[in-house]
């Protein structure tokens, strides 16, 4: 919808009249505009919630593991593993990059090797090189260190509980 048509050849008076018409109409604009940005953000967050499950194969069985039961993913010897909060370990056929697309905001890729659930973070430690070490709610065989380039993003993600 146009406010005013400006046709060639135009002069200062034509432009001035068009701007005056806009200013007049602007006074009638609704002061209670709908915050579309907030609505879109809410929809994105609701679409990005942890729902569904991943299928894991154990011998000749296919087992669905609910995403809210998954504590972390990690790669070891080029195999992707999933660990649940009950400390069950499964290998997964899908690459970790494909898995991340299915996960919600509760998961974060802290480095090339680990993707963790927010609920598993007990606390953080800083080492001598000022890098973050994640302490988990249960014992794990290795230290999980947040990559340098993801440290700020990780702390922001963790703060937004």
mmCIF file of C-alpha atoms in Angstrom:
data_model
loop_
_atom_site.group_PDB
_atom_site.id
_atom_site.type_symbol
_atom_site.label_atom_id
_atom_site.label_comp_id
_atom_site.label_asym_id
_atom_site.label_seq_id
_atom_site.Cartn_x
_atom_site.Cartn_y
_atom_site.Cartn_z
ATOM 1 C CA UNK A 1 0.000 0.000 0.000
ATOM 2 C CA UNK A 2 1.381 3.312 -1.060
ATOM 3 C CA UNK A 3 1.087 6.613 0.743
ATOM 4 C CA UNK A 4 1.816 8.932 -2.148
ATOM 5 C CA UNK A 5 2.933 8.448 -5.721
ATOM 6 C CA UNK A 6 5.881 10.486 -6.854
ATOM 7 C CA UNK A 7 6.156 10.661 -10.616
ATOM 8 C CA UNK A 8 8.967 12.015 -12.740
ATOM 9 C CA UNK A 9 9.745 14.818 -13.125
ATOM 10 C CA UNK A 10 9.521 15.612 -9.408
ATOM 11 C CA UNK A 11 10.631 18.602 -7.415
ATOM 12 C CA UNK A 12 11.171 19.544 -3.775
ATOM 13 C CA UNK A 13 7.515 20.478 -3.316
ATOM 14 C CA UNK A 14 6.320 17.017 -4.473
ATOM 15 C CA UNK A 15 8.696 15.284 -2.053
ATOM 16 C CA UNK A 16 7.711 17.661 0.741
ATOM 17 C CA UNK A 17 3.983 16.975 0.184
ATOM 18 C CA UNK A 18 4.599 13.211 0.264
ATOM 19 C CA UNK A 19 6.541 13.478 3.531
ATOM 20 C CA UNK A 20 3.818 15.667 5.080
ATOM 21 C CA UNK A 21 1.196 13.095 4.112
ATOM 22 C CA UNK A 22 3.323 10.372 5.737
ATOM 23 C CA UNK A 23 3.722 12.409 8.940
ATOM 24 C CA UNK A 24 -0.041 12.953 9.077
ATOM 25 C CA UNK A 25 -0.694 9.255 8.683
ATOM 26 C CA UNK A 26 2.037 8.393 11.180
ATOM 27 C CA UNK A 27 0.059 10.122 13.943
ATOM 28 C CA UNK A 28 -2.690 7.572 13.377
ATOM 29 C CA UNK A 29 -0.361 4.543 13.613
ATOM 30 C CA UNK A 30 -1.171 2.240 16.468
ATOM 31 C CA UNK A 31 0.934 2.876 19.548
ATOM 32 C CA UNK A 32 0.372 -0.726 20.691
ATOM 33 C CA UNK A 33 2.022 -2.453 17.774
ATOM 34 C CA UNK A 34 2.366 -6.182 17.908
ATOM 35 C CA UNK A 35 5.947 -7.191 18.806
ATOM 36 C CA UNK A 36 6.448 -9.540 15.876
ATOM 37 C CA UNK A 37 10.094 -10.121 16.765
ATOM 38 C CA UNK A 38 9.112 -11.510 20.179
ATOM 39 C CA UNK A 39 6.419 -13.701 18.652
ATOM 40 C CA UNK A 40 8.867 -15.136 16.112
ATOM 41 C CA UNK A 41 11.452 -15.732 18.849
ATOM 42 C CA UNK A 42 8.871 -17.571 20.974
ATOM 43 C CA UNK A 43 7.856 -19.754 18.040
ATOM 44 C CA UNK A 44 11.495 -20.586 17.299
ATOM 45 C CA UNK A 45 12.097 -21.514 20.941
ATOM 46 C CA UNK A 46 9.013 -23.725 21.056
ATOM 47 C CA UNK A 47 10.099 -25.436 17.833
ATOM 48 C CA UNK A 48 13.590 -25.931 19.239
ATOM 49 C CA UNK A 49 12.519 -27.728 22.418
ATOM 50 C CA UNK A 50 13.857 -31.146 23.222
ATOM 51 C CA UNK A 51 11.133 -33.457 21.961
ATOM 52 C CA UNK A 52 11.123 -36.893 20.481
ATOM 53 C CA UNK A 53 13.755 -39.544 20.644
ATOM 54 C CA UNK A 54 16.754 -41.024 18.880
ATOM 55 C CA UNK A 55 16.843 -44.593 17.676
ATOM 56 C CA UNK A 56 19.834 -46.651 18.788
ATOM 57 C CA UNK A 57 20.669 -50.152 17.682
ATOM 58 C CA UNK A 58 21.759 -52.718 20.255
ATOM 59 C CA UNK A 59 22.546 -56.112 18.680
ATOM 60 C CA UNK A 60 19.323 -56.896 16.820
ATOM 61 C CA UNK A 61 17.097 -54.410 18.688
ATOM 62 C CA UNK A 62 16.224 -50.839 17.842
ATOM 63 C CA UNK A 63 15.628 -48.838 21.012
ATOM 64 C CA UNK A 64 14.133 -45.327 21.127
ATOM 65 C CA UNK A 65 15.935 -43.112 23.660
ATOM 66 C CA UNK A 66 14.021 -39.971 24.633
ATOM 67 C CA UNK A 67 16.000 -36.769 24.149
ATOM 68 C CA UNK A 68 15.245 -35.614 27.690
ATOM 69 C CA UNK A 69 16.907 -38.805 29.008
ATOM 70 C CA UNK A 70 20.192 -38.114 27.179
ATOM 71 C CA UNK A 71 23.005 -36.631 29.258
ATOM 72 C CA UNK A 72 25.658 -36.286 26.574
ATOM 73 C CA UNK A 73 27.128 -37.387 23.257
ATOM 74 C CA UNK A 74 30.788 -37.916 22.537
ATOM 75 C CA UNK A 75 33.058 -39.200 19.798
ATOM 76 C CA UNK A 76 35.712 -41.814 20.477
ATOM 77 C CA UNK A 77 37.702 -43.580 17.770
ATOM 78 C CA UNK A 78 35.388 -42.066 15.142
ATOM 79 C CA UNK A 79 32.306 -43.657 16.773
ATOM 80 C CA UNK A 80 29.568 -41.480 18.253
ATOM 81 C CA UNK A 81 28.283 -42.540 21.657
ATOM 82 C CA UNK A 82 25.266 -41.468 23.657
ATOM 83 C CA UNK A 83 25.130 -41.614 27.457
ATOM 84 C CA UNK A 84 21.847 -41.349 29.359
ATOM 85 C CA UNK A 85 21.341 -39.919 32.844
ATOM 86 C CA UNK A 86 21.142 -43.518 34.078
ATOM 87 C CA UNK A 87 24.686 -44.015 32.676
ATOM 88 C CA UNK A 88 23.625 -46.324 29.848
ATOM 89 C CA UNK A 89 25.955 -46.061 26.860
ATOM 90 C CA UNK A 90 24.889 -46.616 23.253
ATOM 91 C CA UNK A 91 26.694 -46.214 19.964
ATOM 92 C CA UNK A 92 24.922 -44.235 17.276
ATOM 93 C CA UNK A 93 25.206 -44.584 13.522
ATOM 94 C CA UNK A 94 24.487 -40.914 12.772
ATOM 95 C CA UNK A 95 27.290 -38.335 12.658
ATOM 96 C CA UNK A 96 27.236 -35.879 15.559
ATOM 97 C CA UNK A 97 26.567 -32.943 13.193
ATOM 98 C CA UNK A 98 23.299 -34.589 12.088
ATOM 99 C CA UNK A 99 22.307 -35.329 15.677
ATOM 100 C CA UNK A 100 22.824 -31.714 16.777
ATOM 101 C CA UNK A 101 20.183 -30.570 14.277
ATOM 102 C CA UNK A 102 17.573 -32.722 16.077
ATOM 103 C CA UNK A 103 18.445 -31.478 19.565
ATOM 104 C CA UNK A 104 16.906 -28.515 21.340
ATOM 105 C CA UNK A 105 18.369 -25.657 23.338
ATOM 106 C CA UNK A 106 19.193 -27.960 26.248
ATOM 107 C CA UNK A 107 22.231 -29.308 24.379
ATOM 108 C CA UNK A 108 25.485 -27.551 23.541
ATOM 109 C CA UNK A 109 28.520 -28.632 21.550
ATOM 110 C CA UNK A 110 31.395 -27.686 23.850
ATOM 111 C CA UNK A 111 34.131 -28.873 21.481
ATOM 112 C CA UNK A 112 34.587 -31.188 18.493
ATOM 113 C CA UNK A 113 34.212 -34.257 20.652
ATOM 114 C CA UNK A 114 31.398 -33.503 23.147
ATOM 115 C CA UNK A 115 27.780 -32.376 23.111
ATOM 116 C CA UNK A 116 26.304 -32.040 26.579
ATOM 117 C CA UNK A 117 22.890 -31.552 28.127
ATOM 118 C CA UNK A 118 22.523 -28.505 30.382
ATOM 119 C CA UNK A 119 21.215 -30.705 33.206
ATOM 120 C CA UNK A 120 24.490 -32.633 33.452
ATOM 121 C CA UNK A 121 26.650 -29.581 34.247
ATOM 122 C CA UNK A 122 27.471 -29.583 37.951
ATOM 123 C CA UNK A 123 29.932 -26.686 37.879
ATOM 124 C CA UNK A 124 32.839 -25.200 35.955
ATOM 125 C CA UNK A 125 36.517 -24.930 36.834
ATOM 126 C CA UNK A 126 39.213 -22.787 35.241
ATOM 127 C CA UNK A 127 42.559 -24.432 34.550
ATOM 128 C CA UNK A 128 45.961 -22.718 34.462
ATOM 129 C CA UNK A 129 45.436 -21.716 30.832
ATOM 130 C CA UNK A 130 42.156 -20.049 31.837
ATOM 131 C CA UNK A 131 40.091 -22.626 29.953
ATOM 132 C CA UNK A 132 36.810 -23.980 31.318
ATOM 133 C CA UNK A 133 36.607 -27.560 32.566
ATOM 134 C CA UNK A 134 33.098 -28.932 32.977
ATOM 135 C CA UNK A 135 32.392 -31.016 36.038
ATOM 136 C CA UNK A 136 29.487 -33.376 35.428
ATOM 137 C CA UNK A 137 26.757 -34.658 37.719
ATOM 138 C CA UNK A 138 28.265 -38.147 37.360
ATOM 139 C CA UNK A 139 31.808 -39.402 36.930
ATOM 140 C CA UNK A 140 33.160 -39.540 33.414
ATOM 141 C CA UNK A 141 36.464 -41.000 32.298
ATOM 142 C CA UNK A 142 37.854 -37.761 30.802
ATOM 143 C CA UNK A 143 37.877 -34.049 31.530
ATOM 144 C CA UNK A 144 35.574 -32.112 29.257
ATOM 145 C CA UNK A 145 37.184 -28.825 28.273
ATOM 146 C CA UNK A 146 35.235 -26.103 26.493
ATOM 147 C CA UNK A 147 36.963 -24.995 23.303
ATOM 148 C CA UNK A 148 38.393 -21.480 23.428
ATOM 149 C CA UNK A 149 36.234 -20.175 20.628
ATOM 150 C CA UNK A 150 33.035 -21.490 22.254
ATOM 151 C CA UNK A 151 33.720 -20.357 25.828
ATOM 152 C CA UNK A 152 31.686 -17.135 25.706
ATOM 153 C CA UNK A 153 28.820 -18.769 23.839
ATOM 154 C CA UNK A 154 28.858 -21.663 26.331
ATOM 155 C CA UNK A 155 28.720 -19.415 29.407
ATOM 156 C CA UNK A 156 25.890 -17.383 27.827
ATOM 157 C CA UNK A 157 24.005 -20.628 27.068
ATOM 158 C CA UNK A 158 24.552 -21.901 30.604
ATOM 159 C CA UNK A 159 23.405 -18.601 32.138
ATOM 160 C CA UNK A 160 20.124 -18.725 30.190
ATOM 161 C CA UNK A 161 18.589 -21.524 32.220
#
